[in-house]
């Protein structure tokens, strides 16, 4: 099977221990993460050949980021080295009524200041069968948008499938800018992934009868969203994750898929959250796994949502689960009984 | 705005990590706390000028207690230094059916052995607009009761508003003693704060139709309690927090307020508890914040109960939340969605 | 009162911190545990004289295992020393939909390679009034089955009461082997303890209308199981714990007892799980405590199920609770209100 | 062999991690220790039957102290239970030019407030062959001095050997008081242990040509001290440890012994200090081990000083070393080569 | 006494635990530090009123930096708030032949992008008697150099004494730039502090007969350096610290002072290093303490070098020692004997 | 450049934190290591392509071992999967006079029970230019000796250079067995590495005038050893490391090399030891690096001994240093001055 390439930023992630607030004591848990890196790790964990593309600085910090990917077997040989710094983000885990907090210190990172010439996509994609990126990557700057556009168009021209997770981040760009850029990029995208808010934030497409802050979501209400998205950009597939936030500790989680004119829905998982960062990425990875291994739409959706349900029980950005574990959950055993 | 002074004991707090029982391994989390100190920290965190009054010994332990208050911007310059030791308490976090455990080793502490001459309230209160103490302080000993009485009466005479959280502690004094002393102190009190048990424990005033151990509380049932309290001592305001203990991990939390002949109630928060010590203090601080910033009764009650709801998600005695965070919750967003 | 002896394996238990997956970082929590050791510790914690019987190697690791028992006051003087290694098991705590994982590295342990001559049961049981073992012990090998049979038959002949927790482990032996061996051992057993799966796994006795993986259990449905078990082996008492697994984080927990032709049931505890390993053992210890102190059937069952409900809130294999704490819960106070 | 009893205080020991100053972060390492408890643990670790005598309060803290002794196999059954609190001390590890700091919070502890009637020495000593205490114990108060005197005189009358480590603590009593009390107690003592300062502090006996603060010690210079001590109280044996403090990280360590009119000296160990608290106690335990196992004077002194040299490399009060480890060092292998 | 103001950058400091290399495991020790902040903390710890001046961003990270200063009693009320980010630096502790590593990620920090208008020095210095900065501050950028020049010249004009630690950092600017800027700034400086390399790096003034990398330093050889510096800029006082690096674990440390035409030297301390970052700052703080309290030159130099010797035994940038502790060492007691 | 393959065992390494004794508290530091794995990691860290060959079980533990190698970029694709368990070893760090302790629990590991058919050396070595193993590997069992012999002879026949570190382990085999097996294996070896004890332990070749336990080593005395070794087996190169153990905390470290009839010696490094396990392996890796990059004998020896000197300052088995860091030390800068 050809490799799956993901393109984006990997950052140093700094989080207080347990439910501490930031700097409540003198320890930070330091790991690495970032939307597309998370997808690459997840796919490697599923046994597929994944490859992460980015620009990462020389030195101890950049090397540690790369090593953290190699640990899982992700191919890092096409990562461009150079630039001034690795982006950093601080994550504080929420609980009960207290929301999680993310603070970004990612400006002027190596990838955010990368140049189009840094990446030769013909070469990078020569052993690649699928390319994935999220809306965070083009939001890093016009230069990165250009690189992203280059990647997507070259992929298209080479017959490489392309998936994109809309992933709107209001701290990185405006809705208008996102609309403009993502519209351009989506021309090359085969599979579009979104959460319950993205379609509206980026393209102004709203679900019927939904109250996101109030925490009530209705899968049915998103059928229209998926259909509109698919038709607007001629996507082969649109997948939408649906998070009902009861509190920072409890979420309901499900997803829906639209492909070939049909809608697919999953069961709802009631999640006790350990760490929700990377939840969407683990869904994307599950979906790509399903596509690459030829699952039927319902199975790939069930696999993707089970994959992401498990992610919520795992510390850090990376989803440390095996195909067997996801399959077991997807096939109905959610009792959490001890494996012994 | 004038300062808010709180008077009481600050102790070294020693707790095992996570859900360990005491001494289950060789690590204790060491912080500092105590009812009135918690209120001072909370108010400083809300951006008000707060001042903590106590007696604290010289040496590394006492200094660390003071530093822990300065960290938050609490004014510690009027803390009297001297005495033999800082009180200590051990806290073991409960979970599920296992209750939290508090063990006090506070006898002979600097404040418990303080002398009336240690505190010159005319001076201490010269830049103060509000004075707060709890029922724990006078329970520390007849000498401390005397100091407390001195503080309250001087405050009254200087036109400083006074709030008192009844906070009955059966390990410190008997109901009879509490009744006698608190009755005297309450003559100088403007705002009385209590939890669902205090009014009965201290003054024998019981709510209608309530089963505290069984965990069912009815806000309506406490209207009579508030009214009786207010009338007995001519309080301007009586606020009662209502905790329904489903388990050590899950509580329902709400509050009611009686002022100017009217009753105010809040929504119920379903809390997943991280650390419930200091929950009442964070309510008191929220209420005082509301009073000092001129909120209307419903708003100040909503702010106070949201403030304390958030406290339950935070490790340690101190409530590490901002006005913005409380306001966001008070105005209805309890979904705990990530802030990014 | 005579001592209670338990016979089995004690292992080094290695677990990642918090909800980490195994080897997610570079720290493992190292404690010791094992079914019968857990029972001995629990009983010592209840103030009874307990004695643990096993074979443990010389050297730092074996000694630390023994010390961990002495810490609780368990009599370790009859533990045989020798053999090559102490068994090890790795435990990863589950959460939400992710189940806990146990990995055993216990082959060739001192007890698994022990010889019948290592144990002189006449001497070991000379100061013993009750003997307890679980189905794990005979599953360690034919030699250990022989030792177990020796222990049970000598106990019977000396008038020592015998309890056995069926505790089927599919990784250690087949159902056929278990059926054959346990049938032989049960001839000497007075009190049989089982969970909702054991009776079927070992003896093929199935409850009516039950779906274990689906997580719905009906105490009534197990009355037939208990009765059949009791009649098949002439047990004086059969106790069955009933775990409804809603998720790895939430279980419902109850138990039923059959003795003297009567059925007894308990309330259901809704558990927020801290650590469920040793849950069954803590039930067994509670039951033996009830037997040894002469409680009536309902009271001993209530005590046993309260004891095990509390265990689920405690890290590690060992149940670190006092009789007072169990009694408080058994008598109905499950609100988890702070003890202060 | 009969048991060795030690009588004194066991305290909760709280120390910051590594070389942190007290309260530099929010973690304290919590263990238990105290001069005579340290000796009991050391002797149990050497395989002898030791018994610790003290008064320890009921509750979690006292029980954990007792458990920490049982862990090592120390007999704790004669510890009297009761009193208000367990003494606490804070230890901050020094390094380089920064000295270690000990802060005591031991007033009003159970043993410090114990009553003579609490201890029946005829019973306690009935299975005992040797009694050990230090000068700290009588310094806890007149009541404890009385108990100590009772213990020593009963021991003498029962033919139990008695050793005493002078261990002068200026924070507990004056030199005059110490002189008076220790003179009385020493009438019952067979073996006297002291460090380079004690003889002068307690009895005004000074070594020739010695500069303790300057860090230069001369074993020869202490021959006169030992002889004077022995003659003054008719001791059978006087042992003196000699610490040359180069810095908080580096000490030279040796000892001398006077018995039967002869002087014995040891080599000097150059110590890289991990934790020096309990260094003297580990020497005492080594000496008692030598006496109880019938070593000749040079061998027992070499064993004692090797035992205490090893202690300086071990965290906490307790000396966690085996007879084999001490013997290996005492017989000359101090190269620290890996044992594999 | 008037306040001592220090002006510079405070950064988030991230360091692996113990002797781990960066990212060797998933924990970083997070504290705050920076040359001038370290001096302010040290002075506050000595009981003087110190005030830290900088620009620090809004938000959790900036606030935590400020809180970490308030903890020690440093006045933070004149810190300007705003800007994009707080500078970060990573520190890896060296050992033996492996040097410590510092990695800076401080570009675009709030202070590095501050504007001259942000600081009104007339106001800031109105309650100030002494101003201190280091060569790091003007090296942050031309804008910060301008602010620094403004500060120094205003101080001069207001009669505020000025000290400057040359502190050359080759990663921040070139020797030529440093020479030019520092020459200008030094016109306003009364007291110049340097280490064994600074005078040469910044002004090209070289000591006689010295081999810094080889680790041999000769105080006498620096007399000429001090004299040349003093004469070039008309400094009232020049102090030079002298570090002989034997290894990352062992340094010899001393200092010399030139004032009023006379040279003063100190003893050499042989340091076992716990954390050497901030060593120079702790010397500067000690010197300023000596100046402000009117010590004579030899005493202030002895105090300063003892202060910095102690710093090397303390984790983190901040020097957590009291005047008493420094005095004890300065007056000759370097044996490191336990204080108890 | 062709790859360097190393063949041996990788184990789970469990060590207490800091200077704790094993099981002193409830935390173990879990990493992975083993002689030949250490060499592979070191070489990958130097930027060469290294490949580790072994047999590792399926499951979480084996996978984590492999991931820990991938982290550093070691090629793990030729590791055979299967077998029952991963070997485990416990390491306790010594200090001062207390030696480090290694406890092996490696019996029945996957590699120790591997079959000759598991490894096809023609394929494994097809992209390999150098093969390295140590004397530990053939000592694991006759089967592993056979595999080793197969590997070495195939390498020889394919023109792959072979190095062997004698590494005698008395716990694994006798001197006689080692002599016989290593003599056979050495027929295929080009470069022989040994420490100051190996040549005597394995081949009975003794250095002149040496006292290993006493800690005094003389490089000159080993010239005869190297020459005899080289002549006996026709080695192209013999390298001997020389460790003088002053204590567990302090060692002197140097090495000598014999090749082409000439002797080469290095300077002595005085090491403050952080972790000495893997010291020899880091020397071997340094030597192979020198060979593969064509250094002259003196330079490769200097590089190798500098590489291993640095290793002693690093926690864990793996040497986490870069070529630049080794080169800096090898070229004379051992002052440990901060890199900033």
Short mmCIF file of N, CA, C and O in Angstrom, two decimals, chain D residues 51-108:
data_model
loop_
_atom_site.label_atom_id
_atom_site.label_comp_id
_atom_site.label_asym_id
_atom_site.label_seq_id
_atom_site.Cartn_x
_atom_site.Cartn_y
_atom_site.Cartn_z
N UNK D 51 12.58 -4.33 68.58
CA UNK D 51 11.26 -3.94 69.09
C UNK D 51 11.33 -2.46 69.40
O UNK D 51 12.27 -2.01 70.06
N UNK D 52 10.36 -1.72 68.92
CA UNK D 52 10.39 -0.29 69.17
C UNK D 52 9.33 0.06 70.21
O UNK D 52 8.19 -0.39 70.12
N UNK D 53 9.75 0.86 71.18
CA UNK D 53 8.85 1.25 72.27
C UNK D 53 8.64 2.76 72.21
O UNK D 53 9.61 3.53 72.18
N UNK D 54 7.39 3.16 72.21
CA UNK D 54 7.07 4.58 72.19
C UNK D 54 5.59 4.74 72.51
O UNK D 54 4.90 3.76 72.81
N UNK D 55 5.12 5.96 72.44
CA UNK D 55 3.68 6.20 72.48
C UNK D 55 3.31 6.91 71.18
O UNK D 55 3.94 7.90 70.82
N UNK D 56 2.29 6.39 70.52
CA UNK D 56 1.93 6.85 69.19
C UNK D 56 0.42 7.04 69.15
O UNK D 56 -0.32 6.18 69.63
N UNK D 57 -0.06 8.15 68.59
CA UNK D 57 -1.51 8.40 68.62
C UNK D 57 -2.31 7.45 67.71
O UNK D 57 -1.76 6.89 66.76
N UNK D 58 -3.56 7.30 68.01
CA UNK D 58 -4.49 6.60 67.12
C UNK D 58 -4.67 7.41 65.83
O UNK D 58 -4.32 8.58 65.78
N UNK D 59 -5.24 6.80 64.83
CA UNK D 59 -5.53 7.55 63.61
C UNK D 59 -4.54 7.24 62.51
O UNK D 59 -3.54 6.53 62.69
N UNK D 60 -4.80 7.81 61.33
CA UNK D 60 -4.05 7.49 60.13
C UNK D 60 -2.56 7.79 60.25
O UNK D 60 -1.73 7.05 59.73
N UNK D 61 -2.23 8.90 60.91
CA UNK D 61 -0.83 9.32 60.94
C UNK D 61 -0.02 8.39 61.84
O UNK D 61 1.03 7.88 61.45
N UNK D 62 -0.55 8.15 63.03
CA UNK D 62 0.14 7.24 63.93
C UNK D 62 0.24 5.84 63.35
O UNK D 62 1.28 5.18 63.45
N UNK D 63 -0.83 5.39 62.73
CA UNK D 63 -0.81 4.05 62.18
C UNK D 63 0.22 3.93 61.06
O UNK D 63 0.91 2.92 60.94
N UNK D 64 0.34 4.97 60.25
CA UNK D 64 1.32 4.92 59.17
C UNK D 64 2.73 4.85 59.73
O UNK D 64 3.61 4.19 59.16
N UNK D 65 2.95 5.54 60.84
CA UNK D 65 4.28 5.47 61.48
C UNK D 65 4.58 4.04 61.90
O UNK D 65 5.67 3.51 61.67
N UNK D 66 3.59 3.41 62.52
CA UNK D 66 3.77 2.02 62.97
C UNK D 66 3.95 1.10 61.77
O UNK D 66 4.83 0.22 61.75
N UNK D 67 3.15 1.30 60.75
CA UNK D 67 3.28 0.45 59.56
C UNK D 67 4.66 0.56 58.94
O UNK D 67 5.23 -0.42 58.46
N UNK D 68 5.21 1.78 58.97
CA UNK D 68 6.52 1.97 58.35
C UNK D 68 7.59 1.17 59.09
O UNK D 68 8.61 0.80 58.51
N UNK D 69 7.36 0.90 60.36
CA UNK D 69 8.28 0.05 61.13
C UNK D 69 8.03 -1.42 60.86
O UNK D 69 8.96 -2.22 60.70
N UNK D 70 6.73 -1.80 60.81
CA UNK D 70 6.38 -3.20 60.53
C UNK D 70 6.95 -3.63 59.19
O UNK D 70 7.31 -4.78 59.00
N UNK D 71 6.97 -2.69 58.23
CA UNK D 71 7.51 -2.97 56.90
C UNK D 71 8.87 -3.66 57.00
O UNK D 71 9.16 -4.59 56.25
N UNK D 72 9.69 -3.19 57.93
CA UNK D 72 11.04 -3.75 58.08
C UNK D 72 11.09 -4.92 59.04
O UNK D 72 12.15 -5.47 59.29
N UNK D 73 9.94 -5.28 59.61
CA UNK D 73 9.91 -6.40 60.52
C UNK D 73 10.14 -6.03 61.98
O UNK D 73 10.31 -6.90 62.83
N UNK D 74 10.15 -4.73 62.28
CA UNK D 74 10.28 -4.31 63.68
C UNK D 74 9.01 -4.70 64.44
O UNK D 74 7.91 -4.52 63.94
N UNK D 75 9.19 -5.22 65.64
CA UNK D 75 8.06 -5.56 66.50
C UNK D 75 7.47 -4.27 67.07
O UNK D 75 8.16 -3.51 67.74
N UNK D 76 6.21 -4.03 66.78
CA UNK D 76 5.57 -2.79 67.23
C UNK D 76 4.46 -3.05 68.23
O UNK D 76 3.72 -2.13 68.58
N UNK D 77 4.38 -4.29 68.69
CA UNK D 77 3.21 -4.65 69.52
C UNK D 77 3.24 -4.02 70.90
O UNK D 77 2.21 -3.96 71.57
N UNK D 78 4.41 -3.53 71.35
CA UNK D 78 4.44 -2.91 72.68
C UNK D 78 4.37 -1.40 72.62
O UNK D 78 4.56 -0.72 73.63
N UNK D 79 4.13 -0.86 71.44
CA UNK D 79 3.94 0.59 71.33
C UNK D 79 2.60 0.95 71.97
O UNK D 79 1.59 0.33 71.68
N UNK D 80 2.66 1.92 72.88
CA UNK D 80 1.43 2.39 73.53
C UNK D 80 0.70 3.32 72.59
O UNK D 80 1.33 4.14 71.92
N UNK D 81 -0.61 3.16 72.48
CA UNK D 81 -1.39 4.03 71.59
C UNK D 81 -2.14 5.08 72.40
O UNK D 81 -2.71 4.77 73.45
N UNK D 82 -2.16 6.30 71.89
CA UNK D 82 -2.89 7.37 72.57
C UNK D 82 -2.17 8.69 72.38
O UNK D 82 -1.17 8.77 71.66
N UNK D 83 -2.68 9.72 73.01
CA UNK D 83 -2.07 11.05 72.88
C UNK D 83 -2.66 11.80 71.70
O UNK D 83 -3.45 11.26 70.94
N UNK D 84 -2.22 13.04 71.56
CA UNK D 84 -2.88 13.95 70.63
C UNK D 84 -2.32 13.95 69.21
O UNK D 84 -3.06 14.08 68.24
N UNK D 85 -1.04 13.86 69.11
CA UNK D 85 -0.45 14.05 67.78
C UNK D 85 0.89 13.34 67.68
O UNK D 85 1.53 13.03 68.67
N UNK D 86 1.30 13.11 66.44
CA UNK D 86 2.63 12.59 66.18
C UNK D 86 3.53 13.80 65.92
O UNK D 86 3.13 14.74 65.22
N UNK D 87 4.71 13.78 66.48
CA UNK D 87 5.67 14.85 66.20
C UNK D 87 6.02 14.87 64.71
O UNK D 87 5.91 13.87 64.01
N UNK D 88 6.37 16.06 64.24
CA UNK D 88 6.71 16.24 62.83
C UNK D 88 8.07 16.94 62.76
O UNK D 88 8.37 17.79 63.60
N UNK D 89 8.89 16.56 61.81
CA UNK D 89 10.05 17.42 61.56
C UNK D 89 10.27 17.57 60.06
O UNK D 89 9.95 16.69 59.27
N UNK D 90 10.75 18.72 59.71
CA UNK D 90 11.02 19.09 58.33
C UNK D 90 12.54 19.04 58.12
O UNK D 90 13.29 19.56 58.93
N UNK D 91 12.96 18.39 57.06
CA UNK D 91 14.39 18.30 56.76
C UNK D 91 14.64 18.85 55.36
O UNK D 91 13.95 18.46 54.41
N UNK D 92 15.58 19.72 55.26
CA UNK D 92 15.98 20.26 53.97
C UNK D 92 17.43 19.85 53.76
O UNK D 92 18.29 20.15 54.59
N UNK D 93 17.68 19.16 52.66
CA UNK D 93 19.01 18.63 52.40
C UNK D 93 19.96 19.75 51.95
O UNK D 93 19.63 20.50 51.04
N UNK D 94 21.10 19.85 52.58
CA UNK D 94 22.08 20.83 52.16
C UNK D 94 22.90 20.35 50.98
O UNK D 94 22.79 19.21 50.54
N UNK D 95 23.71 21.24 50.45
CA UNK D 95 24.62 20.89 49.37
C UNK D 95 25.73 21.92 49.36
O UNK D 95 25.49 23.10 49.64
N UNK D 96 26.91 21.47 49.04
CA UNK D 96 28.06 22.35 48.95
C UNK D 96 28.17 23.20 50.22
O UNK D 96 28.19 22.64 51.32
N UNK D 97 28.18 24.50 50.11
CA UNK D 97 28.34 25.34 51.31
C UNK D 97 27.03 25.55 52.07
O UNK D 97 27.01 26.15 53.13
N UNK D 98 25.93 25.08 51.53
CA UNK D 98 24.63 25.28 52.18
C UNK D 98 24.31 24.12 53.10
O UNK D 98 24.14 23.00 52.65
N UNK D 99 24.20 24.38 54.41
CA UNK D 99 23.97 23.28 55.35
C UNK D 99 22.54 22.75 55.28
O UNK D 99 21.62 23.45 54.86
N UNK D 100 22.38 21.50 55.70
CA UNK D 100 21.03 20.95 55.85
C UNK D 100 20.31 21.67 56.97
O UNK D 100 20.93 22.22 57.88
N UNK D 101 18.98 21.69 56.87
CA UNK D 101 18.18 22.36 57.89
C UNK D 101 17.18 21.37 58.46
O UNK D 101 16.56 20.61 57.72
N UNK D 102 17.05 21.34 59.78
CA UNK D 102 16.00 20.55 60.45
C UNK D 102 15.10 21.50 61.22
O UNK D 102 15.60 22.31 62.00
N UNK D 103 13.81 21.41 61.01
CA UNK D 103 12.86 22.21 61.78
C UNK D 103 11.93 21.25 62.52
O UNK D 103 11.29 20.41 61.89
N UNK D 104 11.88 21.38 63.82
CA UNK D 104 11.06 20.47 64.61
C UNK D 104 9.70 21.06 64.93
O UNK D 104 9.60 22.22 65.29
N UNK D 105 8.67 20.27 64.78
CA UNK D 105 7.32 20.63 65.23
C UNK D 105 6.83 19.42 66.03
O UNK D 105 5.93 18.71 65.65
N UNK D 106 7.55 19.18 67.15
CA UNK D 106 7.33 17.95 67.90
C UNK D 106 6.71 18.17 69.27
O UNK D 106 6.46 17.20 70.00
N UNK D 107 6.47 19.42 69.63
CA UNK D 107 5.88 19.68 70.96
C UNK D 107 4.50 19.01 71.07
O UNK D 107 3.77 18.93 70.09
N UNK D 108 4.17 18.59 72.29
CA UNK D 108 2.85 18.00 72.57
C UNK D 108 2.60 16.70 71.82
O UNK D 108 1.45 16.31 71.65
#
